[in-house]
Structures are given as structure tokens and as C-alpha cells.
N, CA, C and O atoms as a printed pandas DataFrame, in Angstrom:
     atom_number atom_name residue_name chain_id  residue_number  x_coord  y_coord  z_coord
0              1         N          MET        A               1   22.764   12.899    3.687
1              2        CA          MET        A               1   21.431   12.684    3.290
2              3         C          MET        A               1   20.669   13.729    3.713
3              4         O          MET        A               1   20.839   14.148    4.858
4              5         N          ASP        A               2   19.569   14.404    2.741
5              6        CA          ASP        A               2   18.809   15.549    2.973
6              7         C          ASP        A               2   17.473   15.123    3.744
7              8         O          ASP        A               2   17.257   13.936    3.986
8              9         N          GLN        A               3   16.666   16.045    4.085
9             10        CA          GLN        A               3   15.551   15.610    4.681
10            11         C          GLN        A               3   14.683   14.851    4.060
11            12         O          GLN        A               3   14.169   13.910    4.664
12            13         N          GLY        A               4   14.363   15.129    2.729
13            14        CA          GLY        A               4   13.510   14.398    1.737
14            15         C          GLY        A               4   13.894   12.892    1.740
15            16         O          GLY        A               4   13.037   12.031    1.939
16            17         N          SER        A               5   14.972   12.643    1.554
17            18        CA          SER        A               5   15.423   11.207    1.337
18            19         C          SER        A               5   15.271   10.515    2.574
19            20         O          SER        A               5   14.931    9.332    2.558
20            21         N          THR        A               6   15.481   11.107    3.624
21            22        CA          THR        A               6   15.405   10.567    5.305
22            23         C          THR        A               6   14.018   10.256    5.380
23            24         O          THR        A               6   13.666    9.168    5.836
24            25         N          HIS        A               7   13.113   11.182    4.939
25            26        CA          HIS        A               7   11.535   10.853    5.073
26            27         C          HIS        A               7   11.246    9.756    4.115
27            28         O          HIS        A               7   10.417    8.918    4.471
28            29         N          GLU        A               8   11.842    9.631    2.881
29            30        CA          GLU        A               8   11.455    8.535    1.982
30            31         C          GLU        A               8   11.962    7.175    2.498
31            32         O          GLU        A               8   11.393    6.113    2.248
32            33         N          PHE        A               9   13.002    7.286    3.186
33            34        CA          PHE        A               9   13.742    5.985    4.027
34            35         C          PHE        A               9   12.721    5.715    4.991
35            36         O          PHE        A               9   12.348    4.542    4.991
36            37         N          VAL        A              10   12.192    6.442    5.775
37            38        CA          VAL        A              10   11.239    6.267    6.894
38            39         C          VAL        A              10   10.022    5.627    6.400
39            40         O          VAL        A              10    9.579    4.602    6.918
40            41         N          GLU        A              11    9.358    6.339    5.195
41            42        CA          GLU        A              11    8.244    5.764    4.701
42            43         C          GLU        A              11    8.446    4.179    4.142
43            44         O          GLU        A              11    7.537    3.417    4.471
44            45         N          LYS        A              12    9.310    3.723    3.502
45            46        CA          LYS        A              12    9.672    2.536    3.140
46            47         C          LYS        A              12    9.819    1.488    4.198
47            48         O          LYS        A              12    9.475    0.308    4.141
48            49         N          LEU        A              13   10.399    2.148    5.184
49            50        CA          LEU        A              13   10.686    1.122    6.431
50            51         C          LEU        A              13    9.382    0.828    6.952
51            52         O          LEU        A              13    9.079   -0.341    7.192
52            53         N          HIS        A              14    8.449    1.925    7.183
53            54        CA          HIS        A              14    7.270    1.418    7.780
54            55         C          HIS        A              14    6.495    0.454    6.747
55            56         O          HIS        A              14    5.923   -0.507    7.261
56            57         N          GLU        A              15    6.419    0.591    5.457
57            58        CA          GLU        A              15    5.830   -0.121    4.620
58            59         C          GLU        A              15    6.309   -1.753    4.858
59            60         O          GLU        A              15    5.529   -2.702    4.937
60            61         N          ARG        A              16    7.714   -1.816    4.945
61            62        CA          ARG        A              16    8.302   -3.015    5.139
62            63         C          ARG        A              16    7.691   -3.649    6.331
63            64         O          ARG        A              16    7.119   -4.739    6.326
64            65         N          GLN        A              17    7.866   -2.857    7.376
65            66        CA          GLN        A              17    7.184   -3.369    8.754
66            67         C          GLN        A              17    5.768   -3.827    8.698
67            68         O          GLN        A              17    5.337   -4.849    9.232
68            69         N          GLU        A              18    5.068   -2.941    7.976
69            70        CA          GLU        A              18    3.505   -3.317    7.939
70            71         C          GLU        A              18    3.371   -4.774    7.254
71            72         O          GLU        A              18    2.756   -5.680    7.816
72            73         N          LYS        A              19    4.006   -4.932    5.976
73            74        CA          LYS        A              19    4.063   -6.116    5.086
74            75         C          LYS        A              19    4.467   -7.291    5.966
75            76         O          LYS        A              19    3.863   -8.364    5.984
76            77         N          ASP        A              20    5.702   -6.950    6.801
77            78        CA          ASP        A              20    6.304   -7.975    7.779
78            79         C          ASP        A              20    5.118   -8.483    8.771
79            80         O          ASP        A              20    5.004   -9.688    8.990
80            81         N          ARG        A              21    4.298   -7.600    9.324
81            82        CA          ARG        A              21    3.351   -7.887   10.401
82            83         C          ARG        A              21    2.296   -8.871    9.731
83            84         O          ARG        A              21    1.953   -9.957   10.200
84            85         N          LYS        A              22    1.804   -8.241    8.441
85            86        CA          LYS        A              22    0.930   -9.005    7.862
86            87         C          LYS        A              22    1.151  -10.421    7.531
87            88         O          LYS        A              22    0.300  -11.299    7.670
88            89         N          ASN        A              23    2.519  -10.615    7.018
89            90        CA          ASN        A              23    2.919  -11.980    6.740
90            91         C          ASN        A              23    2.929  -12.650    8.003
91            92         O          ASN        A              23    2.519  -13.811    7.993
92            93         N          ARG        A              24    3.309  -12.163    9.083
93            94        CA          ARG        A              24    3.313  -12.877   10.350
94            95         C          ARG        A              24    1.846  -13.380   11.082
95            96         O          ARG        A              24    1.693  -14.326   11.855
96            97         N          GLU        A              25    0.912  -12.502   10.615
97            98        CA          GLU        A              25   -0.367  -12.727   10.786
98            99         C          GLU        A              25   -1.078  -14.281   10.077
99           100         O          GLU        A              25   -1.675  -15.244   10.559
100          101         N          LYS        A              26   -0.614  -13.867    8.649
101          102        CA          LYS        A              26   -0.963  -14.879    7.583
102          103         C          LYS        A              26   -0.352  -16.128    8.077
103          104         O          LYS        A              26   -1.067  -17.129    8.047
104          105         N          GLN        A              27    0.898  -16.238    8.544
105          106        CA          GLN        A              27    1.568  -17.537    8.879
106          107         C          GLN        A              27    1.334  -17.917   10.560
107          108         O          GLN        A              27    1.959  -18.785   11.169
108          109         N          GLY        A              28    0.447  -17.175   11.031
109          110        CA          GLY        A              28    0.121  -17.655   12.313
110          111         C          GLY        A              28    1.302  -17.826   13.303
111          112         O          GLY        A              28    1.212  -18.709   14.155
112          113         N          ASP        A              29    2.391  -17.046   13.247
113          114        CA          ASP        A              29    3.534  -17.282   14.119
114          115         C          ASP        A              29    4.055  -18.844   14.234
115          116         O          ASP        A              29    4.422  -19.330   15.304
116          117         N          ASN        A              30    4.040  -19.489   13.113
117          118        CA          ASN        A              30    4.421  -20.842   13.135
118          119         C          ASN        A              30    3.597  -21.661   13.825
119          120         O          ASN        A              30    4.089  -22.665   14.340
120          121         N          ALA        A              31    2.245  -21.400   13.960
121          122        CA          ALA        A              31    1.211  -22.331   14.601
122          123         C          ALA        A              31    0.412  -22.618   13.327
123          124         O          ALA        A              31   -0.249  -21.802   12.685
124          125         N          PRO        A              32    0.599  -24.012   13.056
125          126        CA          PRO        A              32   -0.356  -24.299   11.774
126          127         C          PRO        A              32   -1.926  -24.168   11.892
127          128         O          PRO        A              32   -2.675  -23.957   10.939
128          129         N          ALA        A              33   -2.309  -24.328   13.221
129          130        CA          ALA        A              33   -3.759  -23.972   13.348
130          131         C          ALA        A              33   -4.308  -22.859   13.068
131          132         O          ALA        A              33   -5.464  -22.789   12.649
132          133         N          LYS        A              34   -3.420  -21.673   13.295
133          134        CA          LYS        A              34   -3.833  -20.369   13.139
134          135         C          LYS        A              34   -3.651  -19.894   11.691
135          136         O          LYS        A              34   -4.120  -18.809   11.348
136          137         N          LYS        A              35   -2.997  -20.659   10.853
137          138        CA          LYS        A              35   -2.714  -20.266    9.545
138          139         C          LYS        A              35   -4.047  -20.018    8.855
139          140         O          LYS        A              35   -5.075  -20.622    9.160
140          141         N          LEU        A              36   -3.961  -19.059    7.873
141          142        CA          LEU        A              36   -5.197  -18.680    7.009
142          143         C          LEU        A              36   -5.044  -19.640    5.892
143          144         O          LEU        A              36   -3.899  -19.925    5.541
144          145         N          PRO        A              37   -5.937  -20.110    5.363
145          146        CA          PRO        A              37   -5.917  -20.874    4.023
146          147         C          PRO        A              37   -5.378  -20.055    2.897
147          148         O          PRO        A              37   -5.767  -18.906    2.687
148          149         N          ASN        A              38   -4.505  -20.646    2.198
149          150        CA          ASN        A              38   -4.020  -19.802    1.092
150          151         C          ASN        A              38   -3.983  -20.905   -0.118
151          152         O          ASN        A              38   -4.132  -22.108    0.092
152          153         N          HIS        A              39   -3.770  -20.347   -1.385
153          154        CA          HIS        A              39   -3.720  -21.246   -2.546
154          155         C          HIS        A              39   -2.570  -22.170   -2.539
155          156         O          HIS        A              39   -1.501  -21.878   -2.002
156          157         N          LYS        A              40   -2.846  -23.511   -3.260
157          158        CA          LYS        A              40   -2.040  -24.467   -3.044
158          159         C          LYS        A              40   -1.366  -24.294   -4.466
159          160         O          LYS        A              40   -2.012  -23.667   -5.305
160          161         N          HIS        A              41   -0.155  -24.783   -4.802
161          162        CA          HIS        A              41    0.259  -24.975   -6.010
162          163         C          HIS        A              41    0.400  -26.322   -6.317
163          164         O          HIS        A              41    0.787  -26.663   -7.435
């Protein structure tokens, strides 16, 4: 693996971690009272 693809990998990893964190915030760590309202289907 060269330096460029390693950097890309780290970038993608950080993006995933950021999305993960936002999802956890939205879901309020499984505490229903903390959940943000979202659209209902």
C-alpha cells in the first residue's frame, strides 16, 4: 500500500467515524427522551 492510498483510507475512516457519532447523537444513545424528532414513514 502506498502513501496515497493509506491517506485515502484514513480520510474515509474519519468520515465513517463522524457519521457514526452523528447517528449516535440522533439516536440519543438509545434514550428515547433524547431522540431528535425525525420523519415518520
